[in-house]
């Protein structure tokens, strides 16, 4: 792990009048960029050829006498592959440009975690050491943290033979490298049947299946709680709820929209088992009496990260939850960084974030607001790792 002191020195040595907010051009990059622009920063997006147009063409900024009149992308780089940003020359360029980098899930998917921890010597706004906790199955992964924190998560089922109620089997898709090959089963027999069919179709591989996490399926709506931890706050709550989102998943949402007769028609076909590929998000709110419970989850998570992953979470994080019929939260995933659904609040904010900050407050904007506060209070060292 890069010594935090070194990163703090780099950040503190930056030209504070010319800070640029940098982000890998994918996932929630538009939210990060829009929020940075809103808080008065210039932006730089690190793109990959073949998937750069959203940033370099459609959301490219235009400034007239320095004043922004269109778009959110001031500057960009287009690499052949994302991981070319690890070249020493590129990292040096980022530091020369006073870049503060906001990590998102694409950053940790396309750049090796080892490289991020040891070689990406550019200040990250967030918690570098926590990024690895998102890799399911790792030694101190997010389930480990949830357990330490005493937080509720779906019960692990040790062996497929033990499946006796609806369970979800979590493994990678065989062909779509970064996607899921999840499926559900309510018994060992169903597990055998479904996994057999999926193996045959090439959707999953035996090795991933053998290492899959099997856990109880929580029946209830899904809420991604987009939280924020502000280490600079000294009087009021350091924890903020910026927004809540939920996902559109393909093909699952299509299955749900079919009448029963048509669903039954899928039995025995290659479309029988839905996939869980995220392809969009929507905004949501929580029943008001659940808000306090949601905050309690965040309080416990933050405390556990401060104990076990010093310095603990900084800035945005997302608790991905299901709520069961008795209104209990179950956390099935944790993003120790900006969530994937925060584009629902780009530019408009969210009822909770806006209510708190008396203006349109997205996760992207909140992150850059923290950067701005840190610069003004001479506390950049407190928000980078
Ligand atoms: N225990 C669970 N019970 C019910 N649904 C779940 C459970 N775990 C995951 N899911 C569903 O699967 C989707 C992806 O799960 P997640 O664990 O977040 O995978 P990933 O790590 O790929 O993001 C969620 O959006 C949710 O719909
Ligand atoms: Mg997830």
Tab-separated table of C-alpha atoms and ligand atoms in Angstrom:
chain	number	residue	atom	x	y	z
A	1	UNK	CA	0.000	0.000	0.000
A	2	UNK	CA	1.354	3.411	-0.930
A	3	UNK	CA	2.207	5.319	2.219
A	4	UNK	CA	-0.629	7.744	2.891
A	5	UNK	CA	1.862	10.408	3.970
A	6	UNK	CA	3.331	10.456	0.503
A	7	UNK	CA	-0.093	10.965	-1.064
A	8	UNK	CA	-0.919	13.688	1.440
A	9	UNK	CA	2.309	15.479	0.582
A	10	UNK	CA	1.496	15.309	-3.109
A	11	UNK	CA	-1.979	16.717	-2.530
A	12	UNK	CA	-0.740	19.432	-0.218
A	13	UNK	CA	1.895	20.423	-2.776
A	14	UNK	CA	-0.756	20.985	-5.464
A	15	UNK	CA	-1.568	24.402	-6.856
A	16	UNK	CA	-4.873	24.867	-5.024
A	17	UNK	CA	-6.189	27.357	-7.577
A	18	UNK	CA	-5.793	24.841	-10.373
A	19	UNK	CA	-7.077	21.581	-8.968
A	20	UNK	CA	-8.577	19.243	-11.552
A	21	UNK	CA	-10.983	16.492	-10.687
A	22	UNK	CA	-10.097	13.310	-12.556
A	23	UNK	CA	-12.153	10.168	-13.053
A	24	UNK	CA	-12.091	7.028	-15.161
A	25	UNK	CA	-14.653	7.606	-17.917
A	26	UNK	CA	-17.299	5.001	-17.117
A	27	UNK	CA	-19.722	3.918	-14.339
A	28	UNK	CA	-20.584	7.152	-12.452
A	29	UNK	CA	-18.103	9.457	-14.179
A	30	UNK	CA	-20.749	11.866	-15.428
A	31	UNK	CA	-21.991	12.405	-11.882
A	32	UNK	CA	-18.459	12.985	-10.616
A	33	UNK	CA	-17.689	15.370	-13.472
A	34	UNK	CA	-20.943	17.287	-13.267
A	35	UNK	CA	-20.531	17.715	-9.536
A	36	UNK	CA	-16.965	18.918	-9.943
A	37	UNK	CA	-18.028	21.477	-12.524
A	38	UNK	CA	-20.833	22.666	-10.275
A	39	UNK	CA	-18.343	23.239	-7.465
A	40	UNK	CA	-16.066	25.252	-9.733
A	41	UNK	CA	-13.407	22.707	-10.696
A	42	UNK	CA	-12.093	21.721	-14.082
A	43	UNK	CA	-12.492	18.069	-15.020
A	44	UNK	CA	-10.384	15.489	-16.813
A	45	UNK	CA	-11.763	12.129	-17.922
A	46	UNK	CA	-9.645	9.083	-18.682
A	47	UNK	CA	-11.312	7.233	-21.530
A	48	UNK	CA	-10.811	4.031	-23.482
A	49	UNK	CA	-10.939	4.040	-27.262
A	50	UNK	CA	-14.202	2.686	-28.566
A	51	UNK	CA	-16.207	3.890	-25.574
A	52	UNK	CA	-15.123	7.505	-25.332
A	53	UNK	CA	-17.798	9.369	-27.280
A	54	UNK	CA	-20.105	10.045	-24.333
A	55	UNK	CA	-17.330	12.077	-22.792
A	56	UNK	CA	-15.242	13.532	-25.631
A	57	UNK	CA	-18.167	14.287	-27.905
A	58	UNK	CA	-21.587	14.375	-26.308
A	59	UNK	CA	-20.776	15.836	-22.871
A	60	UNK	CA	-17.669	17.815	-23.883
A	61	UNK	CA	-17.638	21.220	-22.273
A	62	UNK	CA	-17.486	24.601	-23.889
A	63	UNK	CA	-16.220	27.531	-21.916
A	64	UNK	CA	-16.595	31.118	-23.035
A	65	UNK	CA	-14.047	33.352	-21.297
A	66	UNK	CA	-13.653	30.602	-18.701
A	67	UNK	CA	-17.386	30.471	-18.049
A	68	UNK	CA	-18.990	27.108	-18.692
A	69	UNK	CA	-21.870	27.195	-21.149
A	70	UNK	CA	-22.152	23.527	-22.116
A	71	UNK	CA	-21.137	20.032	-21.001
A	72	UNK	CA	-19.027	18.747	-18.107
A	73	UNK	CA	-15.832	17.341	-19.646
A	74	UNK	CA	-13.097	19.959	-19.889
A	75	UNK	CA	-10.234	17.688	-20.709
A	76	UNK	CA	-9.767	14.063	-21.587
A	77	UNK	CA	-7.288	11.372	-22.477
A	78	UNK	CA	-8.175	8.477	-24.727
A	79	UNK	CA	-6.149	5.311	-24.143
A	80	UNK	CA	-6.136	2.117	-26.166
A	81	UNK	CA	-6.911	0.348	-22.893
A	82	UNK	CA	-7.886	1.908	-19.574
A	83	UNK	CA	-4.885	0.420	-17.803
A	84	UNK	CA	-2.488	2.559	-19.831
A	85	UNK	CA	-3.206	5.244	-17.271
A	86	UNK	CA	-0.832	3.298	-15.015
A	87	UNK	CA	2.159	4.335	-17.178
A	88	UNK	CA	4.589	6.377	-15.131
A	89	UNK	CA	4.363	9.236	-17.610
A	90	UNK	CA	0.592	9.368	-17.221
A	91	UNK	CA	0.745	9.342	-13.433
A	92	UNK	CA	3.307	12.097	-13.511
A	93	UNK	CA	1.041	14.064	-15.861
A	94	UNK	CA	-1.822	13.731	-13.397
A	95	UNK	CA	0.286	15.086	-10.567
A	96	UNK	CA	1.545	17.943	-12.732
A	97	UNK	CA	-2.090	18.749	-13.550
A	98	UNK	CA	-3.011	18.815	-9.825
A	99	UNK	CA	-5.412	15.947	-10.335
A	100	UNK	CA	-7.509	14.645	-7.453
A	101	UNK	CA	-8.858	11.307	-8.626
A	102	UNK	CA	-12.289	9.919	-7.707
A	103	UNK	CA	-12.266	6.104	-7.742
A	104	UNK	CA	-15.296	4.340	-9.183
A	105	UNK	CA	-16.081	0.672	-9.853
A	106	UNK	CA	-14.728	0.774	-13.388
A	107	UNK	CA	-11.420	2.049	-12.041
A	108	UNK	CA	-11.161	-0.945	-9.717
A	109	UNK	CA	-12.370	-3.352	-12.416
A	110	UNK	CA	-10.098	-2.261	-15.255
A	111	UNK	CA	-7.036	-1.421	-13.157
A	112	UNK	CA	-5.603	-4.171	-10.969
A	113	UNK	CA	-6.229	-3.616	-7.274
A	114	UNK	CA	-2.548	-4.369	-6.589
A	115	UNK	CA	-1.581	-1.558	-8.947
A	116	UNK	CA	-4.034	0.844	-7.328
A	117	UNK	CA	-2.743	0.015	-3.878
A	118	UNK	CA	0.954	0.078	-4.675
A	119	UNK	CA	1.638	2.115	-7.788
A	120	UNK	CA	-1.120	4.605	-8.507
A	121	UNK	CA	0.632	7.479	-6.772
A	122	UNK	CA	-2.016	10.103	-7.395
A	123	UNK	CA	-4.245	11.354	-4.557
A	124	UNK	CA	-7.515	9.423	-4.386
A	125	UNK	CA	-10.498	11.190	-2.855
A	126	UNK	CA	-11.719	8.226	-0.852
A	127	UNK	CA	-10.268	5.194	0.885
A	128	UNK	CA	-7.645	3.362	-1.110
A	129	UNK	CA	-7.283	0.424	1.269
A	130	UNK	CA	-11.028	-0.294	1.348
A	131	UNK	CA	-11.375	-0.742	-2.410
A	132	UNK	CA	-10.216	-4.344	-2.185
A	133	UNK	CA	-12.961	-5.200	0.313
A	134	UNK	CA	-15.402	-5.198	-2.579
A	135	UNK	CA	-13.856	-8.337	-4.086
A	136	UNK	CA	-16.177	-11.061	-2.823
A	137	UNK	CA	-14.275	-13.974	-1.355
A	138	UNK	CA	-11.226	-11.960	-0.297
A	139	UNK	CA	-9.787	-12.425	3.172
A	140	UNK	CA	-11.255	-9.281	4.704
A	141	UNK	CA	-14.007	-8.637	2.175
A	142	UNK	CA	-17.127	-6.611	2.856
A	143	UNK	CA	-18.900	-9.563	4.477
A	144	UNK	CA	-16.043	-9.688	6.983
A	145	UNK	CA	-16.515	-5.992	7.745
A	146	UNK	CA	-20.295	-6.425	8.038
A	147	UNK	CA	-19.760	-9.241	10.493
A	148	UNK	CA	-17.305	-7.189	12.562
A	149	UNK	CA	-19.796	-4.317	12.524
A	150	UNK	CA	-22.658	-6.517	13.670
A	151	UNK	CA	-24.611	-5.630	10.538
A	152	UNK	CA	-27.272	-7.870	8.982
A	153	UNK	CA	-26.359	-9.650	5.765
A	154	UNK	CA	-27.914	-12.629	3.969
A	155	UNK	CA	-26.953	-15.889	5.638
A	156	UNK	CA	-24.229	-17.838	3.890
A	157	UNK	CA	-25.078	-21.373	2.794
A	158	UNK	CA	-21.942	-23.486	3.054
A	159	UNK	CA	-22.774	-26.214	0.570
A	160	UNK	CA	-25.307	-26.450	-2.285
A	161	UNK	CA	-26.539	-29.619	-0.555
A	162	UNK	CA	-27.790	-27.418	2.293
A	163	UNK	CA	-30.111	-25.341	0.110
A	164	UNK	CA	-33.605	-25.747	1.502
A	165	UNK	CA	-35.142	-22.351	0.758
A	166	UNK	CA	-34.698	-19.800	-1.993
A	167	UNK	CA	-30.985	-19.063	-2.366
A	168	UNK	CA	-28.922	-16.954	-4.731
A	169	UNK	CA	-25.721	-18.361	-6.194
A	170	UNK	CA	-23.249	-15.587	-6.932
A	171	UNK	CA	-20.579	-16.158	-9.525
A	172	UNK	CA	-19.061	-14.535	-12.582
A	173	UNK	CA	-20.480	-14.850	-16.040
A	174	UNK	CA	-18.258	-17.024	-18.225
A	175	UNK	CA	-18.351	-14.880	-21.358
A	176	UNK	CA	-19.268	-11.389	-20.195
A	177	UNK	CA	-16.110	-10.807	-18.236
A	178	UNK	CA	-17.352	-8.256	-15.719
A	179	UNK	CA	-20.946	-9.396	-15.480
A	180	UNK	CA	-22.793	-11.806	-13.253
A	181	UNK	CA	-23.714	-15.398	-13.837
A	182	UNK	CA	-26.067	-15.380	-10.834
A	183	UNK	CA	-28.945	-17.804	-10.536
A	184	UNK	CA	-31.375	-18.861	-7.837
A	185	UNK	CA	-32.394	-22.258	-6.526
A	186	UNK	CA	-34.665	-23.432	-3.739
A	187	UNK	CA	-33.266	-26.965	-3.414
A	188	UNK	CA	-30.156	-28.987	-4.248
A	189	UNK	CA	-32.049	-30.598	-7.101
A	190	UNK	CA	-32.903	-27.218	-8.642
A	191	UNK	CA	-29.296	-26.135	-8.111
A	192	UNK	CA	-28.069	-29.178	-10.042
A	193	UNK	CA	-30.576	-28.694	-12.835
A	194	UNK	CA	-29.990	-24.978	-13.295
A	195	UNK	CA	-26.235	-25.032	-12.911
A	196	UNK	CA	-26.077	-27.972	-15.323
A	197	UNK	CA	-28.052	-26.073	-17.945
A	198	UNK	CA	-26.020	-22.873	-17.465
A	199	UNK	CA	-22.743	-24.793	-17.711
A	200	UNK	CA	-23.927	-26.398	-20.912
A	201	UNK	CA	-24.947	-23.033	-22.366
A	202	UNK	CA	-21.522	-21.614	-21.508
A	203	UNK	CA	-23.026	-18.955	-19.217
A	204	UNK	CA	-21.000	-20.127	-16.208
A	205	UNK	CA	-17.839	-22.171	-15.635
A	206	UNK	CA	-17.327	-25.062	-13.229
A	207	UNK	CA	-14.456	-23.382	-11.390
A	208	UNK	CA	-16.503	-20.241	-10.649
A	209	UNK	CA	-19.419	-22.426	-9.630
A	210	UNK	CA	-17.257	-24.314	-7.146
A	211	UNK	CA	-16.171	-21.022	-5.573
A	212	UNK	CA	-19.531	-19.284	-5.755
A	213	UNK	CA	-21.025	-17.660	-2.717
A	214	UNK	CA	-24.390	-19.125	-1.919
A	215	UNK	CA	-26.629	-17.104	0.340
A	216	UNK	CA	-30.244	-16.813	1.338
A	217	UNK	CA	-32.339	-14.872	-1.126
A	218	UNK	CA	-34.015	-11.934	0.587
A	219	UNK	CA	-37.451	-11.394	-0.875
A	220	UNK	CA	-38.222	-7.711	-0.930
A	221	UNK	CA	-37.390	-4.462	-2.714
A	222	UNK	CA	-33.798	-3.420	-3.291
A	223	UNK	CA	-32.511	-0.051	-2.084
A	224	UNK	CA	-29.014	1.248	-2.727
A	225	UNK	CA	-28.315	3.691	0.076
A	226	UNK	CA	-25.949	6.369	-1.226
A	227	UNK	CA	-24.205	7.615	1.878
A	228	UNK	CA	-21.403	10.070	2.448
A	229	UNK	CA	-18.920	10.368	5.277
A	230	UNK	CA	-17.441	13.814	5.732
A	231	UNK	CA	-14.338	13.767	7.944
A	232	UNK	CA	-14.237	17.580	7.921
A	233	UNK	CA	-17.521	18.052	9.808
A	234	UNK	CA	-16.993	18.974	13.427
A	235	UNK	CA	-20.395	19.881	14.828
A	236	UNK	CA	-23.197	18.015	13.109
A	237	UNK	CA	-23.433	14.478	11.732
A	238	UNK	CA	-20.459	13.362	9.690
A	239	UNK	CA	-22.725	10.825	8.004
A	240	UNK	CA	-25.119	12.022	5.312
A	241	UNK	CA	-27.671	10.213	3.209
A	242	UNK	CA	-27.361	11.765	-0.241
A	243	UNK	CA	-29.820	9.559	-2.073
A	244	UNK	CA	-31.421	6.198	-2.683
A	245	UNK	CA	-31.509	4.382	-6.006
A	246	UNK	CA	-32.464	1.000	-7.386
A	247	UNK	CA	-31.594	-0.822	-10.573
A	248	UNK	CA	-32.942	-1.999	-13.851
A	249	UNK	CA	-31.456	-5.403	-14.480
A	250	UNK	CA	-31.560	-7.337	-17.722
A	251	UNK	CA	-32.994	-9.802	-18.333
A	252	UNK	CA	-34.598	-10.033	-14.870
A	253	UNK	CA	-36.808	-6.972	-15.312
A	254	UNK	CA	-38.048	-8.278	-18.619
A	255	UNK	CA	-38.991	-11.596	-17.013
A	256	UNK	CA	-40.952	-9.751	-14.353
A	257	UNK	CA	-42.907	-7.877	-17.004
A	258	UNK	CA	-44.141	-11.049	-18.664
A	259	UNK	CA	-47.557	-12.480	-17.832
A	260	UNK	CA	-47.385	-15.877	-16.069
A	261	UNK	CA	-48.378	-17.782	-19.187
A	262	UNK	CA	-45.438	-16.383	-21.134
A	263	UNK	CA	-43.066	-16.931	-18.215
A	264	UNK	CA	-44.062	-20.581	-18.166
A	265	UNK	CA	-43.336	-20.702	-21.866
A	266	UNK	CA	-39.676	-20.022	-21.084
A	267	UNK	CA	-39.287	-23.237	-19.099
A	268	UNK	CA	-36.736	-25.546	-20.625
A	269	UNK	CA	-35.500	-22.860	-23.032
A	270	UNK	CA	-32.206	-20.921	-22.905
A	271	UNK	CA	-34.161	-17.961	-21.541
A	272	UNK	CA	-35.445	-19.793	-18.499
A	273	UNK	CA	-32.890	-18.346	-16.069
A	274	UNK	CA	-32.826	-14.539	-15.903
A	275	UNK	CA	-29.527	-12.643	-15.874
A	276	UNK	CA	-28.705	-9.722	-13.590
A	277	UNK	CA	-26.924	-7.254	-15.848
A	278	UNK	CA	-27.353	-3.700	-14.603
A	279	UNK	CA	-28.463	-1.383	-17.380
A	280	UNK	CA	-30.050	1.563	-15.658
A	281	UNK	CA	-31.183	3.101	-12.380
A	282	UNK	CA	-34.117	4.839	-10.847
A	283	UNK	CA	-34.556	7.069	-7.863
A	284	UNK	CA	-36.375	6.046	-4.702
A	285	UNK	CA	-37.188	7.179	-1.212
A	286	UNK	CA	-37.622	5.134	1.954
A	287	UNK	CA	-40.597	4.886	4.232
A	288	UNK	CA	-39.727	7.587	6.742
A	289	UNK	CA	-39.670	5.326	9.774
A	290	UNK	CA	-36.938	3.290	8.044
A	291	UNK	CA	-34.581	6.221	7.710
A	292	UNK	CA	-33.232	5.952	11.225
A	293	UNK	CA	-32.466	2.262	10.699
A	294	UNK	CA	-30.689	3.132	7.469
A	295	UNK	CA	-28.514	5.657	9.289
A	296	UNK	CA	-27.764	3.090	11.953
A	297	UNK	CA	-26.383	0.762	9.281
A	298	UNK	CA	-24.144	3.550	8.042
A	299	UNK	CA	-22.964	4.468	11.553
A	300	UNK	CA	-21.936	0.869	12.239
A	301	UNK	CA	-20.263	0.411	8.871
A	302	UNK	CA	-18.239	3.623	9.256
A	303	UNK	CA	-17.169	2.673	12.763
A	304	UNK	CA	-16.037	-0.787	11.666
A	305	UNK	CA	-13.983	0.638	8.791
A	306	UNK	CA	-12.331	3.083	11.187
A	307	UNK	CA	-11.422	0.217	13.469
A	308	UNK	CA	-10.313	-2.342	10.920
A	309	UNK	CA	-9.405	-0.342	7.813
A	310	UNK	CA	-7.734	2.817	9.082
A	311	UNK	CA	-8.357	5.670	8.378
A	312	UNK	CA	-11.784	4.255	7.464
A	313	UNK	CA	-14.241	5.316	4.831
A	314	UNK	CA	-13.877	8.808	3.375
A	315	UNK	CA	-16.557	10.386	1.210
A	316	UNK	CA	-19.109	8.397	-0.769
A	317	UNK	CA	-20.085	4.812	-0.051
A	318	UNK	CA	-23.090	2.731	-0.930
A	319	UNK	CA	-24.854	0.079	1.117
A	320	UNK	CA	-26.828	-2.181	-1.195
A	321	UNK	CA	-29.792	-3.513	0.702
A	322	UNK	CA	-32.971	-5.564	0.487
A	323	UNK	CA	-35.837	-4.917	2.890
A	324	UNK	CA	-37.776	-7.998	3.980
A	325	UNK	CA	-41.473	-8.266	4.850
A	326	UNK	CA	-40.807	-7.391	8.484
A	327	UNK	CA	-39.011	-4.227	7.367
A	328	UNK	CA	-35.556	-5.489	8.241
A	329	UNK	CA	-32.622	-4.357	6.151
A	330	UNK	CA	-30.207	-6.940	4.764
A	331	UNK	CA	-26.977	-5.665	3.223
A	332	UNK	CA	-25.969	-7.868	0.306
A	333	UNK	CA	-23.169	-5.702	-1.081
A	334	UNK	CA	-21.100	-2.674	-0.097
A	335	UNK	CA	-19.419	-0.200	-2.425
A	336	UNK	CA	-16.667	1.630	-0.507
A	337	UNK	CA	-16.709	4.404	-3.130
A	338	UNK	CA	-19.191	6.316	-5.283
A	339	UNK	CA	-22.135	4.021	-6.077
A	340	UNK	CA	-23.081	2.910	-9.566
A	341	UNK	CA	-26.557	4.382	-9.411
A	342	UNK	CA	-25.670	7.940	-8.576
A	343	UNK	CA	-26.335	9.127	-12.109
A	344	UNK	CA	-29.967	9.297	-11.024
A	345	UNK	CA	-29.024	12.468	-9.198
A	346	UNK	CA	-26.772	14.100	-11.782
A	347	UNK	CA	-27.477	17.831	-11.718
A	348	UNK	CA	-30.892	17.484	-10.016
A	349	UNK	CA	-29.785	15.941	-6.732
A	350	UNK	CA	-32.072	13.770	-4.653
A	351	UNK	CA	-34.780	14.597	-2.076
A	352	UNK	CA	-32.475	13.685	0.838
A	353	UNK	CA	-29.297	15.351	-0.403
A	354	UNK	CA	-31.182	18.445	-1.458
A	355	UNK	CA	-33.102	18.643	1.805
A	356	UNK	CA	-29.842	18.489	3.696
A	357	UNK	CA	-27.830	20.938	1.620
A	358	UNK	CA	-30.568	23.345	0.541
A	359	UNK	CA	-29.527	23.029	-3.082
A	360	UNK	CA	-29.263	20.324	-5.750
A	361	UNK	CA	-26.887	17.835	-4.156
A	362	UNK	CA	-25.711	14.772	-6.056
A	363	UNK	CA	-23.036	12.369	-4.846
A	364	UNK	CA	-20.666	13.822	-7.440
A	365	UNK	CA	-21.288	17.339	-6.274
A	366	UNK	CA	-21.029	16.335	-2.623
A	367	UNK	CA	-17.614	14.848	-3.286
A	368	UNK	CA	-16.360	18.009	-4.930
A	369	UNK	CA	-17.946	20.144	-2.248
A	370	UNK	CA	-15.832	18.232	0.254
A	371	UNK	CA	-12.753	18.893	-1.892
A	372	UNK	CA	-13.583	22.577	-1.972
A	373	UNK	CA	-14.115	22.724	1.794
A	374	UNK	CA	-10.847	20.873	2.341
A	375	UNK	CA	-8.973	23.355	0.164
A	376	UNK	CA	-10.530	26.316	1.961
A	377	UNK	CA	-9.778	24.862	5.393
A	378	UNK	CA	-6.313	23.706	4.368
A	379	UNK	CA	-7.295	20.102	5.105
A	380	UNK	CA	-6.718	18.303	1.824
A	381	UNK	CA	-4.636	15.782	3.727
A	382	UNK	CA	-7.770	14.640	5.582
A	383	UNK	CA	-9.658	13.528	2.482
A	384	UNK	CA	-7.030	11.787	0.360
A	385	UNK	CA	-5.362	8.405	0.573
B	1	LIG	N1	-29.163	-12.134	-0.910
B	1	LIG	C1	-29.835	-11.572	-1.902
B	1	LIG	N2	-31.198	-11.645	-1.915
B	1	LIG	C2	-31.895	-11.116	-2.939
B	1	LIG	N3	-31.340	-10.530	-4.010
B	1	LIG	C3	-30.008	-10.421	-4.048
B	1	LIG	C4	-29.179	-10.938	-3.006
B	1	LIG	N4	-27.888	-10.702	-3.319
B	1	LIG	C5	-27.917	-10.079	-4.509
B	1	LIG	N5	-29.172	-9.901	-4.965
B	1	LIG	C6	-29.576	-9.326	-6.263
B	1	LIG	O1	-28.476	-9.437	-7.164
B	1	LIG	C7	-28.060	-8.172	-7.641
B	1	LIG	C8	-26.553	-8.047	-7.652
B	1	LIG	O2	-25.999	-8.440	-6.407
B	1	LIG	P1	-24.589	-7.935	-5.865
B	1	LIG	O3	-24.253	-8.743	-4.678
B	1	LIG	O4	-24.651	-6.469	-5.663
B	1	LIG	O5	-23.613	-8.269	-7.062
B	1	LIG	P2	-22.346	-7.444	-7.570
B	1	LIG	O6	-21.280	-7.635	-6.572
B	1	LIG	O7	-22.076	-8.036	-8.884
B	1	LIG	O8	-22.753	-6.001	-7.625
B	1	LIG	C9	-28.714	-7.166	-6.728
B	1	LIG	O9	-29.055	-5.991	-7.410
B	1	LIG	C10	-29.931	-7.887	-6.187
B	1	LIG	O10	-31.029	-7.669	-7.061
B	2	LIG	MG1	-23.499	-4.870	-6.139
